[in-house]
Every structure is written in C-alpha cells, then in structure tokens.
Coordinates of C-alpha atoms and ligand atoms in Angstrom, one line a residue:
X1 CA 72.7 38.2 -4.0
X2 CA 69.3 39.2 -2.7
X3 CA 68.2 37.0 0.3
X4 CA 64.8 37.1 1.9
X5 CA 64.6 35.5 5.3
X6 CA 61.1 35.0 6.8
X7 CA 60.5 35.6 10.4
X8 CA 57.6 34.2 12.4
X9 CA 55.4 37.3 11.8
X10 CA 55.9 37.0 8.0
X11 CA 54.9 33.3 8.1
X12 CA 51.8 34.1 10.1
X13 CA 50.8 36.9 7.8
X14 CA 51.4 34.7 4.7
X15 CA 49.4 31.9 6.2
X16 CA 46.5 34.2 7.0
X17 CA 46.6 35.6 3.4
X18 CA 46.6 32.1 2.0
X19 CA 43.6 31.2 4.3
X20 CA 41.8 34.4 3.2
X21 CA 42.5 33.6 -0.5
X22 CA 41.2 30.1 -0.1
X23 CA 38.0 31.3 1.7
X24 CA 37.5 33.9 -1.1
X25 CA 38.0 31.4 -3.8
X26 CA 35.6 28.9 -2.3
X27 CA 32.9 31.5 -1.8
X28 CA 33.4 32.8 -5.3
X29 CA 33.3 29.2 -6.6
X30 CA 30.1 28.6 -4.6
X31 CA 28.5 31.8 -6.0
X32 CA 29.7 30.9 -9.5
X33 CA 28.2 27.5 -9.1
X34 CA 24.9 28.8 -8.0
X35 CA 24.7 30.9 -11.1
X36 CA 26.2 28.5 -13.5
X37 CA 24.3 25.3 -12.6
X38 CA 20.7 24.9 -11.9
X39 CA 18.4 23.5 -9.2
X40 CA 17.1 20.0 -10.0
X41 CA 13.9 19.9 -12.2
X42 CA 10.5 19.7 -10.7
X43 CA 6.8 20.6 -11.0
X44 CA 6.3 24.3 -11.5
X45 CA 5.1 26.0 -8.3
X46 CA 2.9 29.0 -7.6
X47 CA 4.6 32.3 -6.7
X48 CA 5.5 32.5 -3.0
X49 CA 3.5 29.3 -2.2
X50 CA 5.9 27.1 -4.4
X51 CA 4.5 23.5 -4.5
X52 CA 3.0 23.7 -1.1
X53 CA -0.6 23.1 -2.3
X54 CA 0.5 20.0 -4.3
X55 CA 1.9 18.6 -1.1
X56 CA -1.2 19.3 0.9
X57 CA -3.9 18.0 -1.3
X58 CA -2.5 15.1 -3.1
X59 CA -1.5 11.5 -2.4
X60 CA 2.2 12.2 -1.7
X61 CA 3.5 8.8 -2.8
X62 CA 1.7 9.0 -6.1
X63 CA 2.6 12.5 -6.8
X64 CA 6.2 11.9 -6.0
X65 CA 6.4 8.8 -8.3
X66 CA 4.7 10.7 -11.1
X67 CA 7.2 13.6 -10.7
X68 CA 10.0 11.0 -10.8
X69 CA 8.7 9.7 -14.2
X70 CA 8.4 13.1 -15.5
X71 CA 11.5 14.8 -14.2
X72 CA 14.0 12.0 -13.5
X73 CA 16.2 10.8 -10.8
X74 CA 16.5 14.0 -8.8
X75 CA 13.4 16.1 -8.4
X76 CA 13.1 19.4 -6.5
X77 CA 10.0 21.0 -5.1
X78 CA 9.9 24.1 -3.0
X79 CA 7.7 24.9 -0.1
X80 CA 6.2 28.2 1.2
X81 CA 9.1 30.0 3.0
X82 CA 11.7 28.7 0.4
X83 CA 12.2 25.3 2.0
X84 CA 13.5 22.8 -0.7
X85 CA 12.5 19.1 -0.8
X86 CA 14.6 16.9 -3.0
X87 CA 13.3 13.4 -4.0
X88 CA 15.9 10.9 -5.0
X89 CA 14.2 8.4 -7.4
X90 CA 17.0 6.0 -8.5
X91 CA 19.4 3.7 -6.6
X92 CA 22.3 5.6 -8.2
X93 CA 21.2 8.9 -6.9
X94 CA 20.5 7.5 -3.4
X95 CA 23.9 5.7 -3.3
X96 CA 25.9 8.7 -4.6
X97 CA 24.4 11.0 -2.1
X98 CA 23.0 9.3 1.0
X99 CA 25.8 6.6 1.0
X100 CA 28.9 8.1 -0.6
X101 CA 28.5 11.6 0.8
X102 CA 26.8 10.6 4.0
X103 CA 29.1 13.1 6.0
X104 CA 26.9 15.9 4.8
X105 CA 23.6 13.9 4.2
X106 CA 23.0 12.4 7.6
X107 CA 21.3 15.1 9.3
X108 CA 17.5 15.1 10.0
X109 CA 15.3 18.1 9.2
X110 CA 13.3 19.6 12.0
X111 CA 9.9 18.0 12.3
X112 CA 8.0 21.0 13.5
X113 CA 4.6 19.4 14.0
X114 CA 6.2 16.4 15.8
X115 CA 8.1 18.9 18.0
X116 CA 4.9 20.7 18.7
X117 CA 2.7 17.7 19.6
X118 CA 5.1 14.9 20.8
X119 CA 8.6 16.5 21.2
X120 CA 11.5 15.2 19.3
X121 CA 14.4 15.7 21.8
X122 CA 13.8 12.3 23.3
X123 CA 13.9 10.5 20.0
X124 CA 17.5 10.2 18.6
X125 CA 15.9 8.8 15.2
X126 CA 14.7 12.3 14.7
X127 CA 17.4 14.4 16.2
X128 CA 20.1 16.3 14.3
X129 CA 23.4 14.7 13.4
X130 CA 25.7 15.7 16.4
X131 CA 27.1 14.6 19.7
X132 CA 23.9 13.7 21.5
X133 CA 22.6 11.7 18.6
X134 CA 25.9 9.8 18.2
X135 CA 26.0 8.9 21.9
X136 CA 22.4 7.6 22.0
X137 CA 22.8 5.7 18.7
X138 CA 26.0 4.0 19.9
X139 CA 24.3 2.8 23.2
X140 CA 21.4 1.5 21.1
X141 CA 23.5 -0.2 18.4
X142 CA 25.5 -1.8 21.3
X143 CA 22.3 -3.7 22.3
X144 CA 20.6 -4.1 18.9
X145 CA 23.4 -4.1 16.3
X146 CA 24.7 -7.0 14.3
X147 CA 26.8 -8.4 17.2
X148 CA 24.0 -8.3 19.7
X149 CA 20.9 -9.1 17.7
X150 CA 21.4 -12.8 18.2
X151 CA 21.3 -12.5 22.0
X152 CA 17.5 -11.8 21.6
X153 CA 16.7 -14.7 19.4
X154 CA 15.5 -17.0 22.3
X155 CA 12.6 -14.8 23.1
X156 CA 11.8 -14.0 19.4
X157 CA 11.5 -17.8 18.9
X158 CA 9.7 -18.6 22.2
X159 CA 7.1 -15.8 21.6
X160 CA 6.1 -17.5 18.3
X161 CA 4.2 -20.3 20.2
X162 CA 1.7 -18.0 21.9
X163 CA 1.1 -16.3 18.5
X164 CA 0.5 -19.5 16.7
X165 CA -1.9 -20.6 19.4
X166 CA -3.9 -17.4 19.0
X167 CA -3.9 -18.0 15.3
X168 CA -5.4 -21.5 15.9
X169 CA -8.0 -20.1 18.3
X170 CA -9.2 -17.0 16.4
X171 CA -7.6 -16.9 13.0
X172 CA -9.9 -14.2 11.9
X173 CA -8.3 -11.8 14.3
X174 CA -4.9 -12.4 12.8
X175 CA -4.1 -8.7 12.3
X176 CA -4.6 -7.9 16.0
X177 CA -2.6 -11.1 16.9
X178 CA 0.3 -10.0 14.7
X179 CA 0.3 -6.5 16.3
X180 CA 0.2 -8.0 19.8
X181 CA 3.1 -10.3 19.0
X182 CA 5.3 -7.5 17.6
X183 CA 4.5 -5.4 20.7
X184 CA 5.2 -8.4 22.9
X185 CA 8.6 -9.0 21.5
X186 CA 9.9 -5.6 21.8
X187 CA 8.4 -4.8 25.2
X188 CA 9.8 -8.0 26.7
X189 CA 13.3 -7.4 25.1
X190 CA 13.4 -3.7 26.2
X191 CA 11.6 -3.6 29.4
X192 CA 11.0 -7.2 30.5
X193 CA 7.2 -6.5 30.2
X194 CA 5.0 -9.3 29.0
X195 CA 2.1 -7.8 27.0
X196 CA -0.9 -10.0 27.7
X197 CA -3.7 -8.8 25.4
X198 CA -4.0 -6.8 22.2
X199 CA -5.7 -4.1 24.3
X200 CA -3.3 -4.3 27.2
X201 CA -2.8 -1.0 29.0
X202 CA 1.0 -1.3 28.6
X203 CA 0.8 -0.7 24.8
X204 CA -2.2 1.7 24.8
X205 CA 0.1 4.7 25.1
X206 CA 2.3 3.4 22.2
X207 CA -0.8 3.0 19.9
X208 CA -2.0 6.6 20.7
X209 CA 1.5 8.0 20.3
X210 CA 2.0 6.3 17.0
X211 CA -1.3 7.7 15.7
X212 CA 0.0 11.2 16.7
X213 CA 3.4 10.5 15.1
X214 CA 1.8 9.4 11.8
X215 CA -0.4 12.5 11.6
X216 CA 2.4 14.8 12.7
X217 CA 4.8 13.7 10.0
X218 CA 2.4 14.4 7.1
X219 CA 3.6 17.1 4.5
X220 CA 1.6 19.9 6.2
X221 CA 4.2 19.7 9.1
X222 CA 6.7 21.7 7.0
X223 CA 4.1 24.4 6.5
X224 CA 4.1 25.0 10.3
X225 CA 7.8 25.7 10.0
X226 CA 7.5 28.0 6.9
X227 CA 4.4 29.8 8.1
X228 CA 4.4 29.7 12.0
X229 CA 0.9 31.1 12.1
X230 CA -0.3 27.7 11.0
X231 CA 0.7 26.6 14.5
X232 CA -2.4 28.5 15.7
X233 CA -4.7 27.6 12.8
X234 CA -5.4 24.1 14.2
X235 CA -8.1 23.4 11.6
X236 CA -5.4 23.1 9.1
X237 CA -3.6 20.4 11.1
X238 CA -4.0 16.8 9.7
X239 CA -6.2 14.0 11.0
X240 CA -7.3 14.2 14.6
X241 CA -4.6 16.7 15.6
X242 CA -6.8 19.8 15.1
X243 CA -9.4 18.4 17.6
X244 CA -6.9 17.7 20.4
X245 CA -5.2 19.9 22.9
X246 CA -1.4 20.2 22.6
X247 CA -1.2 19.4 26.3
X248 CA -3.1 16.1 25.8
X249 CA -0.9 15.2 22.9
X250 CA 2.2 15.8 24.8
X251 CA 0.9 13.7 27.7
X252 CA 0.4 10.7 25.4
X253 CA 3.9 10.6 24.3
X254 CA 5.2 11.3 27.7
X255 CA 3.2 8.3 28.9
X256 CA 4.8 6.1 26.2
X257 CA 8.3 7.2 27.1
X258 CA 7.9 7.2 31.0
X259 CA 5.4 4.5 31.9
X260 CA 6.9 1.3 30.7
X261 CA 10.4 2.6 31.9
X262 CA 9.0 3.4 35.4
X263 CA 7.3 -0.1 35.6
X264 CA 10.5 -1.8 34.5
X265 CA 12.6 0.2 37.1
X266 CA 10.2 -0.7 39.9
X267 CA 10.6 -4.4 39.2
X268 CA 14.4 -4.0 39.0
X269 CA 14.5 -2.2 42.3
X270 CA 12.4 -5.0 43.8
X271 CA 14.8 -7.6 42.3
X272 CA 11.9 -9.2 40.5
X273 CA 13.1 -9.2 36.8
X274 CA 14.7 -10.9 33.9
X275 CA 17.5 -9.2 31.9
X276 CA 16.4 -6.6 29.5
X277 CA 17.8 -3.6 27.6
X278 CA 16.8 -1.3 30.5
X279 CA 18.1 -3.6 33.3
X280 CA 21.5 -4.2 31.4
X281 CA 22.0 -0.4 31.0
X282 CA 20.9 0.6 34.4
X283 CA 23.4 -1.9 35.7
X284 CA 26.1 0.0 33.9
X285 CA 25.4 3.4 35.4
X286 CA 28.3 4.9 37.1
X287 CA 29.2 8.5 38.2
X288 CA 30.9 10.5 35.6
X289 CA 29.6 8.3 32.7
X290 CA 27.8 9.8 29.8
X291 CA 25.2 7.1 30.3
X292 CA 22.4 8.3 32.5
X293 CA 18.8 7.3 33.3
X294 CA 17.3 9.8 30.9
X295 CA 19.4 8.4 28.0
X296 CA 18.3 4.8 28.9
X297 CA 14.7 5.8 29.2
X298 CA 14.7 7.7 25.9
X299 CA 16.6 5.1 23.8
X300 CA 14.3 2.3 25.2
X301 CA 11.3 4.3 24.0
X302 CA 12.8 4.7 20.6
X303 CA 13.1 1.0 20.3
X304 CA 9.6 0.5 21.5
X305 CA 8.4 3.1 18.9
X306 CA 10.6 2.2 15.9
X307 CA 10.5 -1.6 16.4
X308 CA 6.8 -2.5 16.8
X309 CA 4.9 -1.2 13.9
X310 CA 7.6 -1.8 11.4
X311 CA 7.9 -5.5 12.1
X312 CA 4.1 -5.9 12.4
X313 CA 3.7 -4.2 9.0
X314 CA 6.2 -6.6 7.3
X315 CA 4.7 -9.6 9.0
X316 CA 1.2 -8.6 7.8
X317 CA 2.6 -8.1 4.3
X318 CA 3.9 -11.6 4.3
X319 CA 0.5 -13.1 5.2
X320 CA -1.1 -11.1 2.4
X321 CA 1.5 -12.4 0.0
X322 CA 0.9 -16.0 1.0
X323 CA -2.9 -15.5 0.5
X324 CA -2.3 -14.2 -3.0
X325 CA 0.6 -16.6 -4.1
X326 CA -0.3 -20.1 -3.0
X327 CA 2.5 -21.5 -5.2
X328 CA 5.1 -19.6 -3.3
X329 CA 3.7 -20.9 0.0
X330 CA 3.9 -24.5 -1.3
X331 CA 7.5 -24.1 -2.4
X332 CA 8.5 -22.5 0.9
X333 CA 6.7 -25.3 2.9
X334 CA 8.4 -27.9 0.8
X335 CA 11.8 -26.5 1.6
X336 CA 11.0 -26.5 5.3
X337 CA 9.7 -30.0 5.3
X338 CA 12.8 -31.2 3.3
X339 CA 15.4 -29.4 5.4
X340 CA 13.9 -29.4 9.0
X341 CA 11.3 -32.1 8.8
X342 CA 7.9 -31.9 10.4
X343 CA 8.7 -32.9 14.0
X344 CA 10.3 -29.6 15.2
X345 CA 10.0 -25.9 14.4
X346 CA 12.6 -23.9 12.5
X347 CA 14.9 -21.7 14.6
X348 CA 17.0 -18.7 13.6
X349 CA 20.0 -21.0 13.5
X350 CA 18.4 -22.6 10.5
X351 CA 18.4 -19.4 8.4
X352 CA 21.3 -20.2 6.3
X353 CA 19.9 -23.7 5.4
X354 CA 16.7 -22.3 4.1
X355 CA 17.5 -20.1 1.1
X356 CA 14.0 -20.1 -0.3
X357 CA 12.6 -18.9 3.0
X358 CA 15.3 -16.1 3.1
X359 CA 14.2 -15.2 -0.4
X360 CA 10.5 -14.9 0.8
X361 CA 11.8 -12.6 3.6
X362 CA 13.6 -10.4 1.1
X363 CA 10.6 -10.3 -1.2
X364 CA 8.4 -9.4 1.6
X365 CA 10.6 -6.3 2.3
X366 CA 10.6 -5.3 -1.3
X367 CA 7.0 -6.1 -2.2
X368 CA 5.5 -3.9 0.6
X369 CA 7.9 -1.1 1.5
X370 CA 7.3 -0.4 5.1
X371 CA 8.8 3.1 5.0
X372 CA 8.1 4.0 1.3
X373 CA 10.0 7.3 1.6
X374 CA 12.4 6.3 4.4
X375 CA 12.9 8.9 7.1
X376 CA 13.9 12.2 5.6
X377 CA 17.6 13.3 5.7
X378 CA 18.7 16.9 5.6
X379 CA 21.7 18.4 3.7
X380 CA 24.1 20.2 5.8
X381 CA 26.2 22.0 3.2
X382 CA 25.6 23.3 -0.4
X383 CA 26.4 20.5 -2.8
X384 CA 26.7 19.8 -6.5
X385 CA 25.4 16.6 -8.0
X386 CA 25.9 16.2 -11.8
X387 CA 24.6 19.4 -13.2
X388 CA 22.4 20.2 -10.2
X389 CA 23.0 22.5 -7.4
X390 CA 21.6 21.2 -4.1
X391 CA 21.2 23.9 -1.5
X392 CA 22.2 23.4 2.1
X393 CA 19.1 22.8 4.3
X394 CA 17.3 20.8 1.7
X395 CA 15.1 18.0 2.9
X396 CA 16.3 14.9 1.2
X397 CA 13.7 12.1 0.6
X398 CA 14.7 8.7 -0.7
X399 CA 11.8 7.4 -2.8
X400 CA 12.4 3.8 -1.6
X401 CA 9.1 2.5 -2.8
X402 CA 9.9 3.7 -6.3
X403 CA 13.5 2.3 -6.2
X404 CA 12.2 -1.2 -4.9
X405 CA 9.5 -1.2 -7.5
X406 CA 11.6 -0.1 -10.5
X407 CA 15.2 -0.6 -9.9
X408 CA 17.7 -2.8 -11.8
X409 CA 15.4 -3.1 -14.9
X410 CA 18.5 -3.6 -16.9
X411 CA 19.4 -6.8 -15.0
X412 CA 15.8 -8.0 -15.0
X413 CA 16.0 -8.6 -11.2
X414 CA 12.9 -6.5 -10.4
X415 CA 11.0 -6.9 -13.6
X416 CA 7.3 -7.5 -13.0
X417 CA 7.7 -5.6 -9.8
X418 CA 4.1 -5.9 -8.5
X419 CA 4.4 -9.7 -8.5
X420 CA 5.7 -11.4 -5.3
X421 CA 8.5 -13.6 -6.7
X422 CA 11.3 -14.9 -4.3
X423 CA 12.9 -16.6 -7.2
X424 CA 14.4 -13.2 -8.2
X425 CA 17.0 -13.7 -5.5
X426 CA 18.0 -17.3 -6.3
X427 CA 20.9 -18.3 -8.3
X428 CA 20.6 -21.3 -10.6
X429 CA 22.3 -23.5 -8.0
X430 CA 19.6 -22.5 -5.5
X431 CA 21.7 -20.1 -3.3
X432 CA 20.9 -16.5 -2.6
X433 CA 22.1 -13.9 -5.1
X434 CA 22.8 -10.9 -2.8
X435 CA 23.6 -8.6 -5.7
X436 CA 19.9 -7.5 -5.8
X437 CA 19.3 -7.5 -2.1
X438 CA 16.4 -5.2 -1.2
X439 CA 17.7 -4.8 2.3
X440 CA 20.1 -2.2 0.8
X441 CA 17.1 0.1 0.4
X442 CA 14.4 -1.1 2.8
X443 CA 16.3 -0.2 5.9
X444 CA 17.6 3.2 4.9
X445 CA 20.9 4.8 4.1
X446 CA 24.3 5.9 5.3
X447 CA 26.4 4.1 7.8
X448 CA 25.3 6.6 10.4
X449 CA 21.5 6.7 9.8
X450 CA 20.7 3.3 8.4
X451 CA 18.1 1.5 10.5
X452 CA 19.7 0.9 14.0
X453 CA 17.4 -2.2 14.7
X454 CA 17.7 -3.9 11.3
X455 CA 19.3 -7.1 12.5
X456 CA 16.9 -7.5 15.3
X457 CA 14.0 -6.6 13.0
X458 CA 15.2 -9.2 10.5
X459 CA 15.4 -11.9 13.0
X460 CA 11.8 -11.1 14.2
X461 CA 10.3 -11.1 10.7
X462 CA 12.3 -14.1 9.5
X463 CA 11.3 -16.4 12.4
X464 CA 7.7 -15.3 12.1
X465 CA 7.7 -16.2 8.3
X466 CA 9.5 -19.6 9.0
X467 CA 7.3 -20.8 11.8
X468 CA 4.0 -19.7 10.3
X469 CA 4.9 -21.5 7.1
X470 CA 6.0 -24.5 9.0
X471 CA 2.7 -24.8 10.9
X472 CA -0.1 -23.0 9.0
X473 CA -1.8 -22.8 5.6
X474 CA -2.8 -19.5 4.4
X475 CA -5.5 -19.0 1.8
X476 CA -8.3 -16.9 0.5
X477 CA -11.3 -16.6 2.9
X478 CA -14.6 -18.0 1.3
X479 CA -17.7 -15.9 1.5
X480 CA -21.2 -17.2 2.3
X481 CA -21.8 -17.9 -1.5
X482 CA -18.6 -20.1 -1.7
X483 CA -16.5 -17.6 -3.6
X484 CA -13.0 -16.6 -2.7
X485 CA -12.7 -13.1 -1.1
X486 CA -10.4 -11.3 -3.4
X487 CA -7.6 -9.4 -1.7
X488 CA -4.7 -7.2 -3.1
X489 CA -1.9 -5.2 -1.8
X490 CA -3.0 -1.6 -1.0
X491 CA -0.5 0.2 1.3
X492 CA -1.8 2.7 3.9
X493 CA -0.4 6.2 3.4
X494 CA 2.0 7.6 6.0
X495 CA 5.5 7.4 7.2
X496 CA 5.2 3.7 8.2
X497 CA 2.9 1.9 5.9
X498 CA 1.0 -1.4 6.2
X499 CA -1.2 -3.2 3.9
X500 CA -4.9 -2.0 4.4
X501 CA -6.8 -4.5 6.5
X502 CA -7.8 -7.7 4.5
X503 CA -9.3 -11.1 5.2
X504 CA -7.8 -14.5 4.8
X505 CA -8.1 -18.0 6.1
X506 CA -5.4 -19.4 8.4
X507 CA -5.7 -23.1 9.4
X508 CA -3.1 -25.6 10.8
X509 CA -1.2 -27.5 8.1
X510 CA -1.7 -30.9 9.8
X511 CA -2.4 -32.5 13.1
X512 CA 1.3 -32.8 13.7
X513 CA 1.8 -29.0 13.2
X514 CA -1.0 -28.5 15.6
X515 CA 0.7 -30.6 18.1
X516 CA 3.9 -28.7 17.7
X517 CA 2.0 -25.5 18.5
X518 CA 0.0 -26.7 21.4
X519 CA 2.6 -28.9 23.2
X520 CA 5.0 -27.0 25.6
Ligands
HEM1 C1 11.1 -4.6 9.0 C2 11.5 -3.8 9.9 C3 12.1 -2.5 9.8 C4 12.3 -1.7 8.7 C5 11.8 -2.0 7.3 C6 13.0 -0.4 9.2 C7 13.3 0.6 8.3 C8 14.0 1.8 8.7 C9 14.3 2.9 7.8 C10 14.0 3.0 6.4 C11 14.9 3.8 8.7 C12 15.4 5.2 8.2 C13 16.9 5.1 8.0 C14 17.4 6.5 7.3 O1 17.3 7.5 7.9 O2 17.8 6.3 6.1 C15 14.9 3.3 10.0 C16 15.4 4.0 11.1 C17 15.5 3.4 12.4 N1 15.1 2.2 12.8 FE1 14.3 0.8 11.7 N2 13.2 -0.5 10.5 C18 12.8 -1.8 10.9 C19 12.8 -2.2 12.2 C20 13.4 -1.6 13.3 C21 13.5 -2.2 14.6 C22 13.0 -3.6 15.0 C23 14.1 -1.2 15.4 C24 14.5 -1.3 16.9 C25 14.7 -2.3 17.6 C26 14.4 -0.1 14.6 C27 15.0 1.0 14.9 C28 15.3 2.1 14.2 C29 15.9 3.3 14.6 C30 16.4 3.6 16.0 C31 16.0 4.2 13.5 C32 16.6 5.6 13.5 C33 18.1 5.6 13.3 C34 18.8 7.0 13.3 O3 18.2 8.0 12.9 O4 20.0 7.0 13.7 N3 14.0 -0.4 13.3 N4 14.3 2.0 10.0

C-alpha cells in the first residue's frame, strides 16, 4: 500500500503554503468586502474637498446631530486628503464598537495642530495605543483609579470650606470660585501646591495652555494633516492661534508641564512637603525601573490638564440646574437634612445613604455633557459593522451628547431630555436604578481609554454638590426692576464644554449653615 511519510521540510513547506493561502484568502475577503458592502451613509461632499467645508464653517455639534437624524446611527464624512470621520450616534453602535471591539478601536488619531502648537508626546491621553501609553496610563490609574481615588477624599472634603467661604463673601463671582476650587484640588493632590487666588501664577499657564488646547482641537486641525500647506497659512488657524508664534505657544505648554513639577520637586528636595502624586512617585524611582522623572512630570501634567476644567464644568452645570429647578433643590436639601441633619456637613462616606443626591450628580453629568463628542478614537484595522465597511485609520467620534439626550427612548428613561430630572434614576423604593446610568457614556469608552480619573472626578463633583446643597440656597438673581434674570443651559463649543456664563443668587441656607462654613 502507498505510504507517504512527511519529513520536517515537507511539514515546513505545507505550513508555509497554509499560511500563504490564509493570507490570500483574508486579503481576497477584505477586497471582496470593500466592493460588496458600502461605507456608512453621510452628507454628500464636494469632489476632492469631501465634507471639509461643512466641518470648517458650521457648528459641529449641531451639524453632527442633524446628520445623525438624517443618516442614522453610523455616519461617515470624508475630509480633504481622504481622511474619514465616523460619528457614532447610538448607544448600540458605541457599545458594539468602542466597548466590544476596543482592541482595534482604542487608538487615538494624530492631533496635528496640537502637535504643532503644544506637542502631544507628553500627554498620554492623546498618544497612540502602544507600550508608552500603556505604561503611563498604568502609573496614572495606580494613583487615581477606583482603588486609590478614596485616598484623596480628605482634601476634596477639606477644600470645600474655603470655597463655601468665598461663596459667602462674593457670591456673584461664583464662576471664578468654582474654577479656583477645581484647580486647587488637583494642584494639591498632584503637586502639593496650594493655589491661593483665582489669578494665581501657578495656574496661569494651565489657563493659557487650555485655551491653546481648545483651539487646536477644532475640526480645522485635521485639515493641517490633509493639506500640510495649511501649517504655513496661519490665517486659517482657528481662534487666536493665527496671531501667535509657534514658539510662544510651545512655551506656554512647556511652562504648564514643567513649572509646577519643578516647584514640587524643590520642596521635596528641601524636605518641606506633604505627600502628593509627584512625591509618592519620585519616592519610588530606582535604577532600571521604567518609571523615570519625565514620566512622572508628564503624567502629573495630564492630571492637571484633564482634571481641572472637567470638574469645574460639571460643578458649574450643577449650579445652573439648581437655579432653574428649585423643586429639585428642595428635595435634595430635604434628603440631606433628614439623613445627615443640620449640625455637620456631608462627607464622601455618606454617598451611599443619599440616593437623591447621587441621582442629582448623575443627572448633572447627563444634562450638561462635559465632553459632548468625547475624545476621538482611531480605528486600527479595516472593520465591518452591519452592512458597513469602516476603513482602517478612520477617526471615530462618539456623539455622547446625542446619546445622553436621546438614548433609551423605549424605556422612557431619558424622555424629556432637556429637563433636569434626577427621578429618572430612582426606583419606586427610592434606591438608584443603575440600568440607565449616564456615567456609562459621560466618561468615555473601552476598558483601556475610558476616563482615567473618573472615580476621582466623581468624588470631587459629588462632594461639591452635597456640601453646596447642605449650606447654600441657589436661586435666580433679581434685576434692578425686581424681575428674575432668566437663565438657560447653553453649552460652550469645543472639546470640553461648560455652560456659557450666567448669573444666579447664592445665599446661606440658615445661620446654622453659615456657622458650619465659618467655624474651623
Ligand atoms: C466630570 C469629570 C470628568 C469627565 C466628564 C471626564 C470625561 C472624560 C472622557 C469622555 C474621556 C475620553 C475617554 C475616551 O477616550 O473614550 C476622558 C479621558 C481622560 N480623562 Fe477624564 N473626565 C473627567 C474628569 C477627569 C479627572 C478628574 C481626571 C484626572 C484626575 C481625568 C483624566 C482623564 C485622562 C488621563 C483621560 C485620557 C485617558 C486615555 O486616553 O487613556 N478626567 N475623560
């Protein structure tokens, strides 16, 4: 009988043929897919320019939401140079792609104008999915993740008193006070620097760098990548960028990254410091470790940049909501009075006993979306979703605002979405119903890219809400003719959104509340 014995060479040749066949088949399948299925729908673009002009001269959030209504859950637009931007407009599309397929959806696109003006290499929140990002995120999460967030609560609580005192003294400047407070918390925890005033030198560089950052992340930035000549046509750059020299813009960011770190280090060297993110990590430096001073300095600056404006924006949105919805304020204060009493301030330990306050926090995150379009992700491989082909390299934008304003219509959870209604999260027995938790969207997506400071941020915003409610009454400001000054939620445009400045009246709830604020 015929017998065929395989030697090592035959096996190797067979394995190679198998591999080749598999590669050919996969490439054939991909080509077939490209021709058989179509790109997602989207607004018709111009030849060569694609939808570039739409992106330059429109309110992006409005345009994107309109496209969502017209074209559905997944919308694609193309930019000059062939770059595709895919908008995800439903919780299902976001979950299916950014969560379930996070392996290939966790990269970041290049931010060419940020790279030009501020540099991106120091900021792991903007760097590509890879080893360096992984290392820095790990270090960061070790200090700010769910396990560690509670280690910072003491300062988050203590810093509320100086804020409440400022609100007593000059309530009309509440927006500045909230910003000072947010900066103060993050600067103390990260660098052990106590920010004294709103205009304090230590945060001036952050303010200037954030302005740069907002302007550099506008849609025009992708044009710089598609058409490098735009780099030299500075009159096309958004906001103030065109009027400033690149060297000056770089200096601002370098100052934000370097100055507080240097100040913290000097104090540590002199032995005159309290523990902070920087001192803890500097204490762990050892030869041969992947941790080094540069990584500590850069990740500290990321916390400073990502953690200030976001918490200030949410806290401000809460004050606006309380101005417009006095009945919510009354209910929340009644819960605090009932559970905590009036002779002490709530602490983070009380969170679980105050479900209505937690519902107010959740509704604050939903009602005003701080990052309405998240931070863009980037697709690393060609992919197929339903009947759509999604090309590798596409910029993927989760339309968080649309989702938080429109999702779950079927379950009635987010009906009447423009109204601030904490009751949406409460079960009939008064406990929280987490099935419609807006945190699933407000903090971004994918185990690897979800907000790395969400637990810390939650504690900051929650304690702000609870202590302001415990001690202050927020209401409409009255004008000279005795009329209420009308206010409404109008979000500022940009990557990080705040409510546009508004007026309100903030007064102590009672003499007892005042005593709690004033006494040490
Ligand atoms: C209300 C407060 C906050 C909100 C709503 C918020 C929201 C977000 C969102 C939507 C993202 C994008 C996630 C994605 O790519 O899908 C993000 C990323 C990030 N956030 Fe937050 N954030 C908040 C507070 C903070 C705080 C306090 C810190 C730091 C202490 C922080 C640090 C970061 C970092 C480092 C990233 C980038 C993560 C990465 O790319 O690996 N955030 N945040």
